[in-house]
mmCIF file of C-alpha atoms in Angstrom:
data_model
loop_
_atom_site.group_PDB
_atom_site.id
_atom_site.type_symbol
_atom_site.label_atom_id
_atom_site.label_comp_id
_atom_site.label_asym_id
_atom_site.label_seq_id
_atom_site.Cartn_x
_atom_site.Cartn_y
_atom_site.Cartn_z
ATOM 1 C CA UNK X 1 -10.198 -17.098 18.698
ATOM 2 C CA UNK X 2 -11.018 -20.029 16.313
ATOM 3 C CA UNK X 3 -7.829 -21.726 15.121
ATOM 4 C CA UNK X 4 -9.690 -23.019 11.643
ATOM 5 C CA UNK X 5 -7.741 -22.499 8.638
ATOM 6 C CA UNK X 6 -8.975 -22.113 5.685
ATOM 7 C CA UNK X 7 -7.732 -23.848 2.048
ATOM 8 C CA UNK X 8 -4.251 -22.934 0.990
ATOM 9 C CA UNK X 9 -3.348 -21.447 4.524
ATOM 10 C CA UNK X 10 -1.523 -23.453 7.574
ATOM 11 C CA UNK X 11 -1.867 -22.635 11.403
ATOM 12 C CA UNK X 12 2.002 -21.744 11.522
ATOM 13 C CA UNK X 13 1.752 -19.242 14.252
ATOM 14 C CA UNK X 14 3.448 -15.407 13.716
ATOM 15 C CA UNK X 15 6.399 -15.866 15.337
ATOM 16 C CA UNK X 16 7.556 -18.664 13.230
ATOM 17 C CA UNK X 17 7.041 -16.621 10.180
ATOM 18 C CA UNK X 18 10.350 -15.346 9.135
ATOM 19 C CA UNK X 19 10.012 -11.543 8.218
ATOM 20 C CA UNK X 20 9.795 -9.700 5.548
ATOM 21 C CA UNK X 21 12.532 -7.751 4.118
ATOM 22 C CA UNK X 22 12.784 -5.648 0.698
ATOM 23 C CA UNK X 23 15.424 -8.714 -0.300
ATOM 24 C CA UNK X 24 12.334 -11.226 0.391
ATOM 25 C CA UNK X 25 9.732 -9.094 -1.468
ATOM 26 C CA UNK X 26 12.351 -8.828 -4.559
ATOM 27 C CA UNK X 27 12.704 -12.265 -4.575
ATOM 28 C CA UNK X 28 9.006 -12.748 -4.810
ATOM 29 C CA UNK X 29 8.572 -10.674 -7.527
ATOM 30 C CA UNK X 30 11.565 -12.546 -9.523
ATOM 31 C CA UNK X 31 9.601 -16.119 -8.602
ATOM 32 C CA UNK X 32 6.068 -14.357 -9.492
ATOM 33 C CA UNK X 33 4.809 -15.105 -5.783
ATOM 34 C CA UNK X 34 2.198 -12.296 -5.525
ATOM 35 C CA UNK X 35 2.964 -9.950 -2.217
ATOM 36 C CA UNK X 36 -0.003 -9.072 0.347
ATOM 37 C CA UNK X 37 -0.180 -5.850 1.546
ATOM 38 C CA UNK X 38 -2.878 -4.498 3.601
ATOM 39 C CA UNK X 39 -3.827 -1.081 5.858
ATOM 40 C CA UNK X 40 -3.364 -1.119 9.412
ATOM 41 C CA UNK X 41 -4.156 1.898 11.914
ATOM 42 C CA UNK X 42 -3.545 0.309 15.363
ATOM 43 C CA UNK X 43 -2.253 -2.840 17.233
ATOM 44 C CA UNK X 44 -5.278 -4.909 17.038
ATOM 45 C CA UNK X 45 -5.418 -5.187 13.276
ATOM 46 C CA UNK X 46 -1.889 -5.302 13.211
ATOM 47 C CA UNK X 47 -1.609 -8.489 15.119
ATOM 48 C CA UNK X 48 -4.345 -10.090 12.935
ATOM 49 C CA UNK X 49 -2.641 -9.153 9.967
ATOM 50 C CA UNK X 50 0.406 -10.679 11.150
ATOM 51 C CA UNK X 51 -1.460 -13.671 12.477
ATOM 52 C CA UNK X 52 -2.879 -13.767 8.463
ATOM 53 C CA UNK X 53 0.522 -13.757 7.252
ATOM 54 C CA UNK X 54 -0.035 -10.580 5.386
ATOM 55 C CA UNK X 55 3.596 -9.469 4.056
ATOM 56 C CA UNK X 56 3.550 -5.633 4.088
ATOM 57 C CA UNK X 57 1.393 -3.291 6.637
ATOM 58 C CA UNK X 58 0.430 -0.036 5.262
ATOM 59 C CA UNK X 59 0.081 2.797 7.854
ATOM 60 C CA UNK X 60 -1.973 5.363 5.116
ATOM 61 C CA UNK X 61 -3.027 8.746 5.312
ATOM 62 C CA UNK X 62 -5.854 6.725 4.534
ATOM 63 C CA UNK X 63 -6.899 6.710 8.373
ATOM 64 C CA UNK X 64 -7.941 10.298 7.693
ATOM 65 C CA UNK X 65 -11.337 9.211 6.022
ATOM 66 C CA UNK X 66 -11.311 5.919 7.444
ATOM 67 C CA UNK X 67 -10.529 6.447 11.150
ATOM 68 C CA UNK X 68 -10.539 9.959 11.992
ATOM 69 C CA UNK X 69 -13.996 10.796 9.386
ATOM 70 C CA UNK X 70 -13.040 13.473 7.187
ATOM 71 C CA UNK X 71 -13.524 13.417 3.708
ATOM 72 C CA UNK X 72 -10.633 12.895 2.040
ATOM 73 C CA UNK X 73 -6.408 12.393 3.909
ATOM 74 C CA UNK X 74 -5.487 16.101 3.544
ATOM 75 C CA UNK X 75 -6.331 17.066 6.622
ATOM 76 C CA UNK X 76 -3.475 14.269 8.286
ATOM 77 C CA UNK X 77 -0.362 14.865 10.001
ATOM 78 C CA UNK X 78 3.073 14.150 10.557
ATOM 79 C CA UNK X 79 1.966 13.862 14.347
ATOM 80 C CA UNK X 80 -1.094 11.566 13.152
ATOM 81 C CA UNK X 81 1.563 9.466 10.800
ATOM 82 C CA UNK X 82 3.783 8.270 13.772
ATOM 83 C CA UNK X 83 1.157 8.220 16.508
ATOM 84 C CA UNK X 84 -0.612 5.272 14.467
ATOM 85 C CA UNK X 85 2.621 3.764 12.991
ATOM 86 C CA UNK X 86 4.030 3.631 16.513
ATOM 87 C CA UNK X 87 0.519 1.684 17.744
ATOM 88 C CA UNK X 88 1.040 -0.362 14.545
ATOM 89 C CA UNK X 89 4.758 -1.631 15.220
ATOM 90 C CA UNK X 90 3.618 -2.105 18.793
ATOM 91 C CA UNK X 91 1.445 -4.960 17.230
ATOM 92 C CA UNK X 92 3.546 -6.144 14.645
ATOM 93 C CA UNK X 93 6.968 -5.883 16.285
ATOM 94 C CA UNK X 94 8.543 -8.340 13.511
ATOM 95 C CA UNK X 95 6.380 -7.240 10.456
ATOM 96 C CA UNK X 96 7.098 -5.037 7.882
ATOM 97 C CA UNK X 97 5.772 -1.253 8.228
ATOM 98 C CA UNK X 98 5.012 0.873 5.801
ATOM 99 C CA UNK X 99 4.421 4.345 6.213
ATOM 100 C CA UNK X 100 2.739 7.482 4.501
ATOM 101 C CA UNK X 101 3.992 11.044 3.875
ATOM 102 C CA UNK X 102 1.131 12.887 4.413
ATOM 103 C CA UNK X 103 0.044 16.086 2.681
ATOM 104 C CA UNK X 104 2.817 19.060 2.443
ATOM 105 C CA UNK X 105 5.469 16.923 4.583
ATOM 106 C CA UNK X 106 7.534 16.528 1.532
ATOM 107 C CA UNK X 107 7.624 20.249 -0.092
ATOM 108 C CA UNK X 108 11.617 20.157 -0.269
ATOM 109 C CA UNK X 109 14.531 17.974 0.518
ATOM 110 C CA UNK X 110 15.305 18.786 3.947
ATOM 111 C CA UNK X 111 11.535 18.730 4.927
ATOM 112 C CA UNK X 112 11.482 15.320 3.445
ATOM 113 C CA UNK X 113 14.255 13.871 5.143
ATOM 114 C CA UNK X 114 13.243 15.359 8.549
ATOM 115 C CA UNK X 115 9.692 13.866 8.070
ATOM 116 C CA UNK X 116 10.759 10.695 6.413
ATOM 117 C CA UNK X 117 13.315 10.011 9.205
ATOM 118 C CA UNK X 118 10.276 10.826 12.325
ATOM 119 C CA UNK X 119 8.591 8.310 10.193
ATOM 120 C CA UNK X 120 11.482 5.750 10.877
ATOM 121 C CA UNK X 121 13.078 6.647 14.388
ATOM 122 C CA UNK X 122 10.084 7.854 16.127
ATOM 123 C CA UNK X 123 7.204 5.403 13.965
ATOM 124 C CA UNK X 124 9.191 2.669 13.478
ATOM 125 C CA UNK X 125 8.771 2.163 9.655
ATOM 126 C CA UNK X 126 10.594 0.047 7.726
ATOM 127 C CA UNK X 127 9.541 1.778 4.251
ATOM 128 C CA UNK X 128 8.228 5.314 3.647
ATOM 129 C CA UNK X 129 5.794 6.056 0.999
ATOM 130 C CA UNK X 130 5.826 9.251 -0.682
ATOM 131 C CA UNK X 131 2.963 9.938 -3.803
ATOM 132 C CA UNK X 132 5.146 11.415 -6.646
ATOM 133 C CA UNK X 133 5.229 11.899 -9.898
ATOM 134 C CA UNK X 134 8.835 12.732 -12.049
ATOM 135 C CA UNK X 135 9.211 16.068 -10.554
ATOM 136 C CA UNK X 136 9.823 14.782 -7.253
ATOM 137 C CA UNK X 137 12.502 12.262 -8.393
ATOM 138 C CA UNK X 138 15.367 14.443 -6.376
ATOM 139 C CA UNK X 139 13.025 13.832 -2.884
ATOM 140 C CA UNK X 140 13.347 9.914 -3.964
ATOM 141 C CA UNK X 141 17.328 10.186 -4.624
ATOM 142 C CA UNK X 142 17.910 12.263 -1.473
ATOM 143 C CA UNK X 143 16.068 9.528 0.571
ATOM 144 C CA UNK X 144 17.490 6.429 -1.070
ATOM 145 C CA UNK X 145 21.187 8.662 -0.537
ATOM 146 C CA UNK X 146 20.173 9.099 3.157
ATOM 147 C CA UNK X 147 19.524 5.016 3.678
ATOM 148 C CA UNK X 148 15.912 5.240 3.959
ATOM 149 C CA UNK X 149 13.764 2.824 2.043
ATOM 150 C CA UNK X 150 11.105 4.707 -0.396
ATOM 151 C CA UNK X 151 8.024 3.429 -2.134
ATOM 152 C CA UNK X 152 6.984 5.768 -4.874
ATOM 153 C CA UNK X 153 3.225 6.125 -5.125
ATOM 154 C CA UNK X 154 2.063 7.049 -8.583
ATOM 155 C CA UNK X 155 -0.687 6.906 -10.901
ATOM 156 C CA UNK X 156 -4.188 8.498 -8.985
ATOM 157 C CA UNK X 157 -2.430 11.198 -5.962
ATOM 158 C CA UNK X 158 -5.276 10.707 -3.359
ATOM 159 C CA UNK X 159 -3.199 14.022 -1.970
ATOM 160 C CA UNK X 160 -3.966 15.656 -5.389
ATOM 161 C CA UNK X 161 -7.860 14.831 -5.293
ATOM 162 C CA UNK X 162 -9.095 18.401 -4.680
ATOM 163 C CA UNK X 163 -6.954 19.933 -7.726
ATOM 164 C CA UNK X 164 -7.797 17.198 -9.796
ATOM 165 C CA UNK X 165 -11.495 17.328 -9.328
ATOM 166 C CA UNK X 166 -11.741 14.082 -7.825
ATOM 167 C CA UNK X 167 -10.678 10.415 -7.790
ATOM 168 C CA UNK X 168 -10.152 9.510 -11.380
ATOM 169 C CA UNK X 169 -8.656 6.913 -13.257
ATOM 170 C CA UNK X 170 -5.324 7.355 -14.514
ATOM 171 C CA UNK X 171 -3.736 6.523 -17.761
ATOM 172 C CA UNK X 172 -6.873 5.702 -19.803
ATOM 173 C CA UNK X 173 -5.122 7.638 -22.987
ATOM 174 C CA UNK X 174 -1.921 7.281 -24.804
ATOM 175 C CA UNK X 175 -0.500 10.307 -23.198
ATOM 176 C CA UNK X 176 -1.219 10.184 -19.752
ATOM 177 C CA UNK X 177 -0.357 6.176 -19.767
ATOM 178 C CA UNK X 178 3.108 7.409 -20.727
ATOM 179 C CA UNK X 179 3.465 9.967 -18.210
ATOM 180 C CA UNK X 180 2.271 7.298 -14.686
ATOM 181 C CA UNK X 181 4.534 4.956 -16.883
ATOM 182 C CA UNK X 182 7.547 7.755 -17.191
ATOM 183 C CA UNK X 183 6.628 8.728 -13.142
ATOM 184 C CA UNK X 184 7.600 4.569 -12.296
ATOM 185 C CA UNK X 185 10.390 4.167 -14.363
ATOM 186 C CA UNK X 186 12.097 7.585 -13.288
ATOM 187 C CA UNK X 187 11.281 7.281 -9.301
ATOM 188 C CA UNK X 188 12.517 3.616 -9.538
ATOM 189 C CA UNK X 189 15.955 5.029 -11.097
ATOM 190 C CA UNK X 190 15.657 7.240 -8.278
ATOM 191 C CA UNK X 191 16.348 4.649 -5.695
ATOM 192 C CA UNK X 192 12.772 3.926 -5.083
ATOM 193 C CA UNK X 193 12.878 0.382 -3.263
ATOM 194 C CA UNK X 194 9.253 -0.192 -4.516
ATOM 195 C CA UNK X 195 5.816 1.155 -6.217
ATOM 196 C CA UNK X 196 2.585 1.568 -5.515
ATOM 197 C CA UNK X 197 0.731 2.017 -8.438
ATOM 198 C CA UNK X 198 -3.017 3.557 -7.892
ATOM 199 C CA UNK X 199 -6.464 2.814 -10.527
ATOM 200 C CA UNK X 200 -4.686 2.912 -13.554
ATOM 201 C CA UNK X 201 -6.560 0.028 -16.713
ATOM 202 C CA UNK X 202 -5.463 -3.110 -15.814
ATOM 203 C CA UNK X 203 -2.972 -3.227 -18.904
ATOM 204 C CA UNK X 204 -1.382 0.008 -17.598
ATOM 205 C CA UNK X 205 -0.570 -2.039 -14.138
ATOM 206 C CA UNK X 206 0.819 -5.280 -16.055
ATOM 207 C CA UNK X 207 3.253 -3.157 -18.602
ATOM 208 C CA UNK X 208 4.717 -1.462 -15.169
ATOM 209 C CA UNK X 209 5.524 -4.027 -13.548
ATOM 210 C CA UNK X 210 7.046 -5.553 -16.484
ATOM 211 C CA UNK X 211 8.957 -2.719 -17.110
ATOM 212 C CA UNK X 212 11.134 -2.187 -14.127
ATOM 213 C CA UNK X 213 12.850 -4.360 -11.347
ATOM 214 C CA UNK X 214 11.367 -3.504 -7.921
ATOM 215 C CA UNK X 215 8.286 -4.989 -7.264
ATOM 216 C CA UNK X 216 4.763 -3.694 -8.052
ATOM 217 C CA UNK X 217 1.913 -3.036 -5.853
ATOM 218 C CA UNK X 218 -1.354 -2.484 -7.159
ATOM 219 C CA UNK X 219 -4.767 -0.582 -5.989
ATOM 220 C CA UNK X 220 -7.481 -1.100 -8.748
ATOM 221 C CA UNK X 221 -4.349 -1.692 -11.027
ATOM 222 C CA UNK X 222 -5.763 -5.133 -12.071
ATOM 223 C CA UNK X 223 -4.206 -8.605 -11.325
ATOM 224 C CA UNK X 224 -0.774 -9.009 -13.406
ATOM 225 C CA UNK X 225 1.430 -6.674 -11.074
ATOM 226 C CA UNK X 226 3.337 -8.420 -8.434
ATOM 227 C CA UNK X 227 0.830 -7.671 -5.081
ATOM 228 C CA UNK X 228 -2.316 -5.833 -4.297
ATOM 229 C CA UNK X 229 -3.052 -3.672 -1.528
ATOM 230 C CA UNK X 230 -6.749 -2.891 0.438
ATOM 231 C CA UNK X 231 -7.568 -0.697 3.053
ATOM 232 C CA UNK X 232 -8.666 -2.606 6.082
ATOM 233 C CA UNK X 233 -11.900 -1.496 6.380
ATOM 234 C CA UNK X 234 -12.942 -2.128 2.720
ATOM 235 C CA UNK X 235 -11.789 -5.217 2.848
ATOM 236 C CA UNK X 236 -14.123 -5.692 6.141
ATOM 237 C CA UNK X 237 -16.873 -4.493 4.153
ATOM 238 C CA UNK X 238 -17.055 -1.566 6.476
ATOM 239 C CA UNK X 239 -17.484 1.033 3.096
ATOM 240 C CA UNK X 240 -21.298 1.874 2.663
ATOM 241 C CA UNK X 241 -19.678 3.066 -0.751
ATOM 242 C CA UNK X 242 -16.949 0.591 -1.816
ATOM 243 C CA UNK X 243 -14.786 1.653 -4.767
ATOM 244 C CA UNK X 244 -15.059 -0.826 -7.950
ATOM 245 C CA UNK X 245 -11.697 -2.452 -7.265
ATOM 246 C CA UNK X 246 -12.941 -3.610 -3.428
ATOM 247 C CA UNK X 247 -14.030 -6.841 -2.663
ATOM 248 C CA UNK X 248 -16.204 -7.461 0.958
ATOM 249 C CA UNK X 249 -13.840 -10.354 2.291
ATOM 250 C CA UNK X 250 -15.862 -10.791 5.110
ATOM 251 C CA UNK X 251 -18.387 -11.684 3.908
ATOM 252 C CA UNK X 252 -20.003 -15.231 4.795
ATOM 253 C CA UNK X 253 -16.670 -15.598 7.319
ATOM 254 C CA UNK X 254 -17.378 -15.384 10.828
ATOM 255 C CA UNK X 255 -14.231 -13.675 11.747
ATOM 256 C CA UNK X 256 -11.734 -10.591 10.904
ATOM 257 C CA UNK X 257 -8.623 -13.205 10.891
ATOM 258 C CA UNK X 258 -10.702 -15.739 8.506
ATOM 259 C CA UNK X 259 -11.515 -12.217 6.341
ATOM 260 C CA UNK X 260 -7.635 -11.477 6.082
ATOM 261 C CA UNK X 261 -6.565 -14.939 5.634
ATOM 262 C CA UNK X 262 -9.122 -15.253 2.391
ATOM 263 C CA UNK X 263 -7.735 -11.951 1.217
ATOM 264 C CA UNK X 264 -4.105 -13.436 1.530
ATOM 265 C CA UNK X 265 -5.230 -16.780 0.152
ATOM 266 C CA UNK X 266 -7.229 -14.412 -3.267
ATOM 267 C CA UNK X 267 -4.347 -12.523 -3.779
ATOM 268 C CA UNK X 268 -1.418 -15.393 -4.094
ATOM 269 C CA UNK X 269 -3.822 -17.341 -6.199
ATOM 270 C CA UNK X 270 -4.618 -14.427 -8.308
ATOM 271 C CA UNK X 271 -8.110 -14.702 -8.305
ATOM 272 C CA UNK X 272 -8.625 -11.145 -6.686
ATOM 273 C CA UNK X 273 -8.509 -9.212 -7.978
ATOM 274 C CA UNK X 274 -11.045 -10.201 -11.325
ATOM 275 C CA UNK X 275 -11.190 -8.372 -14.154
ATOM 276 C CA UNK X 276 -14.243 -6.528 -13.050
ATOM 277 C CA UNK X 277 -12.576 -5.584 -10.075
ATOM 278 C CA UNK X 278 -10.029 -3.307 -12.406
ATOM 279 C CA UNK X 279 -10.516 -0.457 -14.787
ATOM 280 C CA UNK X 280 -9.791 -0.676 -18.853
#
């Protein structure tokens, strides 16, 4: 593999990285040092992203559409969940995991914590996701209670697509702006550790992660929240229909590591994403 580096990055090699924690991540937010996050489904591209320095890997019910075909992540599985977190902490042994709740795993508190904690002792995530709104601040606060670290996905549900009609912006009006807002600011009182905050107008994404102290991750949430997050294989151009906030970072690099390291390198100078990469 080429060792080339490209502007703004060094050849420091993986293991000289020192990991990321939730304390390093806060801190980065407080010294507005935007936070990489990216999708990983197995060892391979967990090990580049690690190699990229990439700060956060994102084990998503995502793999449903992307890896396993279907069309949209209902269809995932607990057993799915820690089958690819396990192949992604078997690549990234010192990064830090992230992992999804997928569909119906989190109907009640003691489903939650039994899925949550596979997630962790069976997985090996460091942070479990759960898509929420308000009404599921008590799974959040039973979570947080049980020492498990929780990031609170709001704004678009991907898990809500088929009641919703499909994937729409949130937040475009007064009202429903207040209510993604009220969803972050309740789930982070919670004990939510971070958010993910999901194609909201680019204003939307700035006023919520001004408004609360953990740090913000943003999905087609526009570039003044404190990290972004891409699925792998949009970021690899490998979407013959890309959504608007997707950028092809492979493109004109000849490799998958010089792809992630230009994502990494877009994101921490905030020039990805641009404003016609986010909704208003």
């Amino acid at each position: 593999m080429s060792s080339q580096t490209l502007p703004g990055e060094t050849s420091t090699s993986p293991q000289r990285v020192k990991p990321k924690t939730l304390t390093t991540l806060q801190k980065a937010k407080r010294d507005q040092i935007p936070i990489t996050m990216v999708t990983a489904y197995d060892a391979g591209f967990a090990r580049l992203a690690m190699e990229a320095e990439i700060d956060i890997l994102l084990v998503g019910d995502s793999l449903g559409m992307v890896v396993q075909g279907q069309r949209d992540t209902l269809s995932v599985t607990m057993d799915d969940m820690i089958y690819h977190t396990k192949m992604v902490r078997r690549g990234a042994p010192t990064g830090l995991v992230m992992a999804d709740l997928p569909f119906l795993s989190d109907t009640d508190i003691p489903t939650v914590l039994r899925n949550a904690g596979r997630l962790i002792q069976e997985g090996g995530a460091d942070i479990v996701k759960i898509e929420a709104t308000a009404a599921k601040a008590d799974l959040v606060q039973a979570m947080t209670d049980a020492g498990i670290a929780v990031c609170a996905h709001v704004g678009l549900l991907p898990q809500k697509v088929r009641q919703l009609g499909g994937y729409r912006v949130r937040g475009r009006d007064i009202d429903d702006a207040s209510a993604v807002m009220r969803d972050a600011e309740v789930l982070t009182h919670a004990g939510a550790s971070m958010v993910l905050v999901e194609c909201v107008p680019n204003t939307l994404g700035a006023r919520i992660a001004k408004s609360i102290d953990v740090p913000v991750i943003g999905i087609g949430a526009g570039v003044d929240v404190d990290g972004q997050v891409l699925v792998m294989n949009d970021l690899l151009g490998m979407n013959p229909h890309p959504a608007r906030f997707v950028r092809d970072f492979l493109r004109g690099r000849g490799a998958i590591l010089h792809a992630l390291q230009a994502y990494a390198v877009a994101v921490r100078s905030r020039s990805f994403p641009a404003e016609h990469e986010g909704f208003v």
